[in-house]
C-alpha atoms as one frame of an Amber mdcrd trajectory, in Angstrom:
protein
   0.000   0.000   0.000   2.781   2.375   0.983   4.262   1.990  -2.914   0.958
   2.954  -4.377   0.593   5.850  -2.781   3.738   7.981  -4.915   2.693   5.476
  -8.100  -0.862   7.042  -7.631   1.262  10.675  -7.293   3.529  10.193 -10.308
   0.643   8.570 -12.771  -1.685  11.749 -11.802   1.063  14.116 -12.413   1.401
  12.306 -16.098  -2.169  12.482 -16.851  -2.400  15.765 -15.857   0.862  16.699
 -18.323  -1.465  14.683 -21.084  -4.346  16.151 -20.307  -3.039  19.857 -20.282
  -1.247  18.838 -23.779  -4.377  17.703 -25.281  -6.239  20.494 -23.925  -4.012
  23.469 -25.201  -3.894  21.843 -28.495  -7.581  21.383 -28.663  -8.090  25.022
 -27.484  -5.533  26.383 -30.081  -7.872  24.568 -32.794 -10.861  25.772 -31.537
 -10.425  29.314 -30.820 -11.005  30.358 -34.280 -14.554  28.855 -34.875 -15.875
  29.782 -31.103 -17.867  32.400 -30.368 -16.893  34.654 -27.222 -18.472  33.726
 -23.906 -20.389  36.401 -21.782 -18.467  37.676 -18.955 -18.013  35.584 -15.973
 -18.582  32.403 -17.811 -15.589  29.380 -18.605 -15.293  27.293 -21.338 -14.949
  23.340 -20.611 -13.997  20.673 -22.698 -16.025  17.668 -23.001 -15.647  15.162
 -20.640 -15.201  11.625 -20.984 -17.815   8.892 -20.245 -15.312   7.302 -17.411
 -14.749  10.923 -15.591 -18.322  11.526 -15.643 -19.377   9.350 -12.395 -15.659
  10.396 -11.077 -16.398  14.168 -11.105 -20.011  13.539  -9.636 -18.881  11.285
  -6.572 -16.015  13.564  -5.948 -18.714  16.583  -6.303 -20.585  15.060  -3.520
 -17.952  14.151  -1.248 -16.719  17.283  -1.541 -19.904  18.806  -0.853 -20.210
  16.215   2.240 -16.709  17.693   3.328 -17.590  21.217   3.629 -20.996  19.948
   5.768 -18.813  18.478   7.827 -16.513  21.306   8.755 -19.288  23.656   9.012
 -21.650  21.206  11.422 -18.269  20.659  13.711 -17.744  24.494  14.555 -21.398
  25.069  14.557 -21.774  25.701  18.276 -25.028  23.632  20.059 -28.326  24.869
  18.798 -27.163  27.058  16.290 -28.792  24.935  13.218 -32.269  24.604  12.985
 -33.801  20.980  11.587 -34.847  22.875   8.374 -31.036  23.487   7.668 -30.390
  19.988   8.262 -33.036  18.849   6.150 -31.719  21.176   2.821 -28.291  20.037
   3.340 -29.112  16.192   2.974 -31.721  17.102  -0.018 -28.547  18.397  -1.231
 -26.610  16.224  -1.266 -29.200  13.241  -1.910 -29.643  15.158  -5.525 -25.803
  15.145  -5.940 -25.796  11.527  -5.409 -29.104  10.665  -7.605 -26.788  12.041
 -10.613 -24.292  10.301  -9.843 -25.448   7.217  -9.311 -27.516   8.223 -13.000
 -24.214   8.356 -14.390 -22.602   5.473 -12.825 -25.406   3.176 -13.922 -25.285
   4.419 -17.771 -21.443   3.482 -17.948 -23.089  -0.072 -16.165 -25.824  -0.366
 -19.481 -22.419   0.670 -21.935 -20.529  -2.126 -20.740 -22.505  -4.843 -19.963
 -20.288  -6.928 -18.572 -16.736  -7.497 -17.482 -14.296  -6.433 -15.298 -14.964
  -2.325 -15.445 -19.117  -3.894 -14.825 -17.652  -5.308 -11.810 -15.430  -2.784
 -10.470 -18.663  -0.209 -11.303 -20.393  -2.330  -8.684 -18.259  -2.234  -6.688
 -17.924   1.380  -7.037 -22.223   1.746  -6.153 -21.403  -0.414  -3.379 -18.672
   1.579  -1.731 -20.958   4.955  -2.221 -23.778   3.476  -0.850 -21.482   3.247
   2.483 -20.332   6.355   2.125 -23.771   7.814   2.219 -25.008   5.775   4.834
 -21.832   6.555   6.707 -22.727  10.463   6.308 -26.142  10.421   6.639 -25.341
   8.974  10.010 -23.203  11.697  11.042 -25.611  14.016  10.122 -28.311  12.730
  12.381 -25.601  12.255  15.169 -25.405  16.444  14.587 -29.663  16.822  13.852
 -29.526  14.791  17.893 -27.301  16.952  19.465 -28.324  20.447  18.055 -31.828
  19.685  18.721 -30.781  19.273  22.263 -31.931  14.996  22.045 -28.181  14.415
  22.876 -25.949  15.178  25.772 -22.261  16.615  25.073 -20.601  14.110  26.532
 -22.119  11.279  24.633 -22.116  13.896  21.288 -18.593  14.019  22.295 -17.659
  10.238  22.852 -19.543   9.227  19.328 -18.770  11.899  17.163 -15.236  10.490
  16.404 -15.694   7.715  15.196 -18.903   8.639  13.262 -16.198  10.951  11.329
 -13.782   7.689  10.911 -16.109   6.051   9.573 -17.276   8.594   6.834 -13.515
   9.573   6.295 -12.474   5.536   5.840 -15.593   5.028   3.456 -14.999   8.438
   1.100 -11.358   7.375   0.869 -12.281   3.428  -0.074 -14.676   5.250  -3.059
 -12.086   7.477  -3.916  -9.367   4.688  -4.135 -12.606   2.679  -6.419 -12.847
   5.518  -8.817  -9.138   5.822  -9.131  -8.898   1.959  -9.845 -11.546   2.435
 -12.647 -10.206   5.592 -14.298  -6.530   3.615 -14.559  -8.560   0.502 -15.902
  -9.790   2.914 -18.560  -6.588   2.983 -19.553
């Protein structure tokens, strides 16, 4: 595990080199025949079938992340159930798309080993959500005054273990399939 780790660093660093390459060479052909953009808007390439479910998982991670920064210096009280309730509607329709995404690559291939690592892939982000949906009802408790500190205190640990071990098991899942891609 320890040798993957600067394999993983040294392969992204290459496909990021590619990637830029192909990009700037794409752009150079393209800038003639585009039209201008309105201010405040970016131009992105297509993306590929393979970084579609990638980008959405990571989206919603990411997404989960910043919930679970703000929830932790939140002091006791200070978010109402209604706040709860938008950020998992949130981030329930980030993971509807994704999972949209994910199982369209599933119909493309059929079967196989990407069909199986795919699996795999909905498996792992179903216990990531259940893993952070948890959390967040360990928080909806103890803001709403159903939980004491001490308890809030003794659980809330390894409630964040447990989301942190299962976003890093997806994220090491979508790696695997974006190098199988390869």
């Amino acid at each position: 595990m320890i040798r993957r780790r600067p394999l993983r660093w040294v392969l992204s660093i290459a496909v990021a080199a590619a990637l830029g390459f192909s990009a700037a060479t794409a752009l150079r052909a393209q800038q003639q025949t585009q039209k201008p953009l309105p201010e405040g808007y970016v131009r992105q390439g297509p993306v590929k079938l393979g970084q579609a479910p990638k980008m959405a998982f990571e989206e919603k991670t990411g997404l989960e992340t910043q919930y679970m920064a703000e929830l932790a210096s939140a002091p006791k009280g200070s978010i109402s159930k209604t706040e709860f309730e938008r950020k998992r509607n949130e981030v329930s329709e980030l993971r509807g798309r994704a999972l949209q995404r994910l199982s369209e690559m599933k119909q493309d291939l059929g079967s196989g080993r990407q069909f199986d690592l795919l699996t795999r892939v909905a498996e792992a982000e179903r216990e990531e959500d259940r893993a952070f949906r948890d959390l967040l009802n360990l928080y909806l408790q103890y803001h709403g005054s159903r939980m004491n500190e001490e308890t809030f205190k003794r659980l809330q640990p390894n409630y964040r273990k447990r989301v942190e071990s299962a976003v890093n098991h997806l994220s090491d899942l979508l790696h695997e399939t974006q190098t199988e891609e390869k």
